[in-house]
Short mmCIF file of C-alpha atoms in Angstrom, two decimals:
data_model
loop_
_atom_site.label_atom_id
_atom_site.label_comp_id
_atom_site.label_asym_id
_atom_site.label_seq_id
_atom_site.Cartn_x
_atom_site.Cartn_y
_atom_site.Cartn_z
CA UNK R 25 0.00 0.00 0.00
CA UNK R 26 1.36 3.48 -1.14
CA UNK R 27 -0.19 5.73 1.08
CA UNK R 28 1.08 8.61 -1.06
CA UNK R 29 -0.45 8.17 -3.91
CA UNK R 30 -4.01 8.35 -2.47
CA UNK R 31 -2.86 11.69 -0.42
CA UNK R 32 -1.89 12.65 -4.34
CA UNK R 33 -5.30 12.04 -5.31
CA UNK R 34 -6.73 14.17 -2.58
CA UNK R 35 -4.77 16.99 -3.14
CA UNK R 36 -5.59 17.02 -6.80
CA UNK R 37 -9.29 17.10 -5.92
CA UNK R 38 -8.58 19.38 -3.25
CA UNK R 39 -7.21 21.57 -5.97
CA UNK R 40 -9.77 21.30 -8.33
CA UNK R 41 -12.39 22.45 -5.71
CA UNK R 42 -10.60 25.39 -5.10
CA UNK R 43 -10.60 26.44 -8.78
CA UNK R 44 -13.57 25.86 -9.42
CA UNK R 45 -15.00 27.91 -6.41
CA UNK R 46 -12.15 30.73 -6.86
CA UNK R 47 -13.74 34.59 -7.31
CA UNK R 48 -10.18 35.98 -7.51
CA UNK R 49 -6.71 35.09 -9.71
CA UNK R 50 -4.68 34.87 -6.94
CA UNK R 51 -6.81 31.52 -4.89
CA UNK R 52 -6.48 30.09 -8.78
CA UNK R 53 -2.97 30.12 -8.65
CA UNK R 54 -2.91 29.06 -5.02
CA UNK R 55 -4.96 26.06 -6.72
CA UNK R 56 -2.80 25.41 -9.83
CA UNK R 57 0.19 25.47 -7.00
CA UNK R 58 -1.80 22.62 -4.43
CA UNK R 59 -2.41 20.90 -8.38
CA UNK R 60 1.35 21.18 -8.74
CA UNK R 61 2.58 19.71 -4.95
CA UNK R 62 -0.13 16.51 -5.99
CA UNK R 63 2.19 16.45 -9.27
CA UNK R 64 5.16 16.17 -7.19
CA UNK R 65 4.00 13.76 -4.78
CA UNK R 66 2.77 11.42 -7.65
CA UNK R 67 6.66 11.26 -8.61
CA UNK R 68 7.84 9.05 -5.60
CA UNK R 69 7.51 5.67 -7.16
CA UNK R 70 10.24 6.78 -9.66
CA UNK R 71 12.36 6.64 -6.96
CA UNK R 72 11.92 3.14 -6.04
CA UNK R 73 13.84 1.34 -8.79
CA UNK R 74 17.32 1.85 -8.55
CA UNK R 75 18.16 1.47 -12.08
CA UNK R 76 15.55 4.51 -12.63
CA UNK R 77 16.21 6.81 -10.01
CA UNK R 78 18.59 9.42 -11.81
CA UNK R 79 15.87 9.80 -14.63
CA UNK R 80 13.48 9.65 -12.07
CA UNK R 81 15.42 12.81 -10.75
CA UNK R 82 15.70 14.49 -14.39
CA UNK R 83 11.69 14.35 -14.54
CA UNK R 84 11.32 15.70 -10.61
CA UNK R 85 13.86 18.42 -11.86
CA UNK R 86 11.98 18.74 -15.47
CA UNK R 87 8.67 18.85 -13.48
CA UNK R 88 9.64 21.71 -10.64
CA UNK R 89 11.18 23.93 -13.19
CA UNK R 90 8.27 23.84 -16.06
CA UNK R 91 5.68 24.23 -12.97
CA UNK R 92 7.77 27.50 -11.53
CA UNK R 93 7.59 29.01 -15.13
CA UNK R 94 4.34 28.24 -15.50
CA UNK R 95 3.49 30.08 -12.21
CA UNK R 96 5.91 33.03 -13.04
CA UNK R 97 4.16 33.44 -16.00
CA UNK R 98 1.06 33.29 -14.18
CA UNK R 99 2.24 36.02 -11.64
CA UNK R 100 3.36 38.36 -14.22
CA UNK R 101 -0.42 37.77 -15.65
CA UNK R 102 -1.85 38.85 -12.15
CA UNK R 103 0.40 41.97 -12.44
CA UNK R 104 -1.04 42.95 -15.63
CA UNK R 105 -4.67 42.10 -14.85
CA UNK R 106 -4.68 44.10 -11.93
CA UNK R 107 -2.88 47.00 -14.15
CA UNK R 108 -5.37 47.13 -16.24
CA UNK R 109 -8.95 46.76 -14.74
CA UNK R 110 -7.68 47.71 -10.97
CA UNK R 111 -8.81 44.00 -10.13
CA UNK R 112 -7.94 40.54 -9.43
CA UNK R 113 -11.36 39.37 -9.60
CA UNK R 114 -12.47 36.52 -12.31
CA UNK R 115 -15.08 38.47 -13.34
CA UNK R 116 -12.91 40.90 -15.22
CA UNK R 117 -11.16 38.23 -17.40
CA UNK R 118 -12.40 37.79 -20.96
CA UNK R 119 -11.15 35.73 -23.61
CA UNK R 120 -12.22 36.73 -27.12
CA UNK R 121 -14.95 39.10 -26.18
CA UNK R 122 -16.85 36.52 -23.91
CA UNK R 123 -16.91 36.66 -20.16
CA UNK R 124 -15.28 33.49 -18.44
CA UNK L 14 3.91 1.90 7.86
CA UNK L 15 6.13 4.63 8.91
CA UNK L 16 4.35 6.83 11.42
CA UNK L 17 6.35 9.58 10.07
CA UNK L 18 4.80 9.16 6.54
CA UNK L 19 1.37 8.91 7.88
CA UNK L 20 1.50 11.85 9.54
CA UNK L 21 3.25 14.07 7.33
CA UNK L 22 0.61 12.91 5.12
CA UNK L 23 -2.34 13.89 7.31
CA UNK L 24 -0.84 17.40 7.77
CA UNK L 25 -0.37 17.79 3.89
CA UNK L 26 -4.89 17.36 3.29
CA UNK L 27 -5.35 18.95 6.48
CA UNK L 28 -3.00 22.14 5.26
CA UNK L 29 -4.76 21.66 2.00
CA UNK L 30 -8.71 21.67 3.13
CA UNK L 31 -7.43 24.83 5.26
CA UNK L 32 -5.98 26.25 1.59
CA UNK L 33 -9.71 25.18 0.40
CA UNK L 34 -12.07 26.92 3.59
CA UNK L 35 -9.83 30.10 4.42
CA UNK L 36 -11.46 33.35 3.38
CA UNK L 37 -8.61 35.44 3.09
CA UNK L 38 -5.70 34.84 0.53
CA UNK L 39 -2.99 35.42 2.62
CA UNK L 40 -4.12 32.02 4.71
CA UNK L 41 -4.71 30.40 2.18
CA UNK L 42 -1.16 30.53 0.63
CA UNK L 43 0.31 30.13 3.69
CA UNK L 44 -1.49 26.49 4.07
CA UNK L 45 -0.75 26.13 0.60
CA UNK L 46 3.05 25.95 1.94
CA UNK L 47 2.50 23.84 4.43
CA UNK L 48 1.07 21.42 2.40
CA UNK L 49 4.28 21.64 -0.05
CA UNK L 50 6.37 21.36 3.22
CA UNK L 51 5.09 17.99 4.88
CA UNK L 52 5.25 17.20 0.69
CA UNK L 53 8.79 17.82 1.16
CA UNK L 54 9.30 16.16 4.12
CA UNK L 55 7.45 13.12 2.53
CA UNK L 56 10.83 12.96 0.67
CA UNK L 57 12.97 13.67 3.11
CA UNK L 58 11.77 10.93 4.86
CA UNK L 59 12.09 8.31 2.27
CA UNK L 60 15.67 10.04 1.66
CA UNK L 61 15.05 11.43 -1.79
CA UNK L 62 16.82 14.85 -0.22
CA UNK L 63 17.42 16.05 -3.78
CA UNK L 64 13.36 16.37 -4.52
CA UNK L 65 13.08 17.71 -1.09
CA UNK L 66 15.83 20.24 -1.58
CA UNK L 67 14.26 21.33 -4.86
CA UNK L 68 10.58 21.83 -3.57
CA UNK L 69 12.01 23.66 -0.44
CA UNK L 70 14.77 25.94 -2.23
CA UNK L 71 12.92 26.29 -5.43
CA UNK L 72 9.00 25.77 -5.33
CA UNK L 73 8.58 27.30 -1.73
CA UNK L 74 11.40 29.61 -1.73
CA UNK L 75 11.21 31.35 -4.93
CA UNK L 76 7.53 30.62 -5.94
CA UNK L 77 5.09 30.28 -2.49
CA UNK L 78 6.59 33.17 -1.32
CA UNK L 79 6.03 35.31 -4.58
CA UNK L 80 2.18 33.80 -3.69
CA UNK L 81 2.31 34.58 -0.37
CA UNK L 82 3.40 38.18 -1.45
CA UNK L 83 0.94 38.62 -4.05
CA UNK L 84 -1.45 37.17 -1.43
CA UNK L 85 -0.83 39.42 1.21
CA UNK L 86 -0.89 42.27 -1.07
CA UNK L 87 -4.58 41.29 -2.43
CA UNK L 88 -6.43 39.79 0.73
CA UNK L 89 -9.38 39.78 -1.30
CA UNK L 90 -12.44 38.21 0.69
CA UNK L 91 -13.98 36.35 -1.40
CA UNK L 92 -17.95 35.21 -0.56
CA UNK L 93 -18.12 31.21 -0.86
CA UNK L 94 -20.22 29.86 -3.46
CA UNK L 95 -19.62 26.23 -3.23
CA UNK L 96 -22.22 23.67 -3.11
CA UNK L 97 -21.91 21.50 -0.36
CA UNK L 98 -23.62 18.29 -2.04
CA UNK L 99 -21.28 19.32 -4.83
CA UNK L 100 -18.35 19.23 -2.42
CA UNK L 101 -19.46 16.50 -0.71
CA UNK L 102 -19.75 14.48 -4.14
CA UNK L 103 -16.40 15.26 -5.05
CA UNK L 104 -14.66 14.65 -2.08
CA UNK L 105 -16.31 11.46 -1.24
CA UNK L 106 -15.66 10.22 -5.06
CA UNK L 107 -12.14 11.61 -4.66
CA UNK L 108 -11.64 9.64 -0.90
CA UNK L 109 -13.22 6.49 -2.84
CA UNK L 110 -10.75 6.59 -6.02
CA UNK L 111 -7.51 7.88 -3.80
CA UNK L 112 -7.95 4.71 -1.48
CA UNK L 113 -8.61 2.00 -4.09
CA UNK L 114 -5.51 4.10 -5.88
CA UNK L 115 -3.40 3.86 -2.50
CA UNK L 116 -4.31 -0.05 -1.78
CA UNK L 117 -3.87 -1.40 -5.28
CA UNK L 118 -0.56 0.10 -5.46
CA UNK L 119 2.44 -2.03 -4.41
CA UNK L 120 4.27 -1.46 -1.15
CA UNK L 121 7.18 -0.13 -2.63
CA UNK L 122 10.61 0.48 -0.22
CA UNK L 123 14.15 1.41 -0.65
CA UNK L 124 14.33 4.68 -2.00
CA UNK L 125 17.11 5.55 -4.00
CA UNK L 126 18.28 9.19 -4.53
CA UNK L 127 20.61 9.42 -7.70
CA UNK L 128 21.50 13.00 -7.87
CA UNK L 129 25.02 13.02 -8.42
CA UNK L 130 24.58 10.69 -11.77
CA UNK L 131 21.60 13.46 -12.87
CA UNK L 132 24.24 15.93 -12.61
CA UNK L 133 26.80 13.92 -14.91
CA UNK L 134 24.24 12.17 -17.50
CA UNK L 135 21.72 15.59 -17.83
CA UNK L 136 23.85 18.30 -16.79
CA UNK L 137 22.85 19.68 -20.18
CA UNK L 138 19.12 19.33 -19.34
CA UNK L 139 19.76 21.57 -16.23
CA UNK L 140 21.78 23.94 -17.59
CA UNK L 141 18.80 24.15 -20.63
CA UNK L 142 16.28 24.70 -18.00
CA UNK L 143 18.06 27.05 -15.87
CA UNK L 144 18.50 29.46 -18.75
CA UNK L 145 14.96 29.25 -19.52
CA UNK L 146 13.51 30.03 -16.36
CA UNK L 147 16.05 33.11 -16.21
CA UNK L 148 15.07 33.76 -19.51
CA UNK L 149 11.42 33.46 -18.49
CA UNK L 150 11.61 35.48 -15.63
CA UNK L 151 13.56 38.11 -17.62
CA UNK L 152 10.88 38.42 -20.20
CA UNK L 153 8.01 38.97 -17.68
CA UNK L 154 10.48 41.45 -15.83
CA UNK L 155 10.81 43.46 -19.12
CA UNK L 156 6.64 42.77 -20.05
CA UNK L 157 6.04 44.29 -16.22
CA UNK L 158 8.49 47.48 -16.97
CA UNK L 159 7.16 48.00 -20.29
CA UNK L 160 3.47 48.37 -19.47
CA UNK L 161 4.28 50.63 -16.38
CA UNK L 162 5.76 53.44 -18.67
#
């Protein structure tokens, strides 16, 4: 039994229900970040073979740094919504016209 | 089972349901670190300290704390509109699939942390996605400075 893989699970949920209930673009990136740790956490097994651990590393290393540039991208977005219509609020994004 | 584990575990969904019922943003990201620190200490645990290093120097260092910032700076208090027979749905469904998940999967042990041979056999990788990220965080350095004029 691999406990963490069901705490994985949980977390991913956990994320989902907090971007799907989030009024602001700051508690989405909170929940893309709790997304991201279940990501993580979902990497142990790799570990466990000893033949596969140092690509095992590579994809925990590939993993962390496409997540962080994700999320810097993400912050710089924040920054520029909150430029432009003085708010962080969901209701302000549009894409193509429509409101999200 | 390692009591450690299980209880690094436990801290990790409580942290995270906290991230899920706080009101204000600023609590929120701060449970969202604690989650990514018993994460890390899931690691440490099992001695992968090169993960563990990564997710503490990297993900919460540089990243959770640029949250944390942004969340302090925009404590916005949001009004909850989640349903809670949607909730409970979800998190019952999600509690059903993570244990079948959790007991189907071997018991796996002996933990091997190879971080010296990731540095000879993909030290190009690294060095390819360190320039990027610098690269990335350059651009949206420059993107920030240019709108402000």
């Amino acid at each position: 039994m691999m406990i963490e893989i069901g705490v994985s699970i949980i977390l991913l949920s956990i994320g989902y229900l907090i971007a799907s209930s989030a009024q602001d673009v700051v508690r989405l990136l909170i929940s893309l970040e709790l997304m991201f740790s279940a990501v993580f956490l979902s990497l142990l097994p790799l570990f466990s073979n000893p033949q596969m651990a140092a690509e095992g590393s590579a994809i925990a290393i590939l993993t962390i740094f496409t997540s962080s540039g994700e999320l810097l991208i993400l912050v710089a977005a924040i920054i520029f919504l909150d430029r432009k219509f003085r708010s962080v609020s969901i209701k302000k994004v549009s894409s193509g016209g429509d409101a999200l | 089972m390692d009591v450690v584990i299980i209880v690094l575990s436990l801290v990790a969904v409580i942290s995270a349901i906290g991230a899920l019922f706080s009101r204000d943003n600023f609590y929120s990201a701060i449970y969202l670190a604690i989650t990514l620190l018993a994460i890390g200490g899931i690691y440490a645990e099992h001695g992968v300290y090169s993960v563990f290093a990564l997710i503490a120097f990297i993900f919460i260092g540089a990243i959770v704390i640029i949250t944390i910032a942004i969340a302090a700076t925009y404590r916005f208090l949001n009004p909850r509109k989640i349903n809670i027979l949607w909730l409970g749905a979800i998190e019952i469904l999600a509690i059903i699939v993570a244990v079948t998940a959790a007991l189907n999967f071997p018991a796996l042990s002996g933990f091997t942390d190879a971080f010296s041979s990731v540095l000879s056999n993909y030290m190009s990788l690294i060095t390819f996605l360190v320039v990027l990220t610098t690269l990335i965080m350059l651009s949206a350095v420059s993107m920030v400075r240019r709108d402000s004029v």
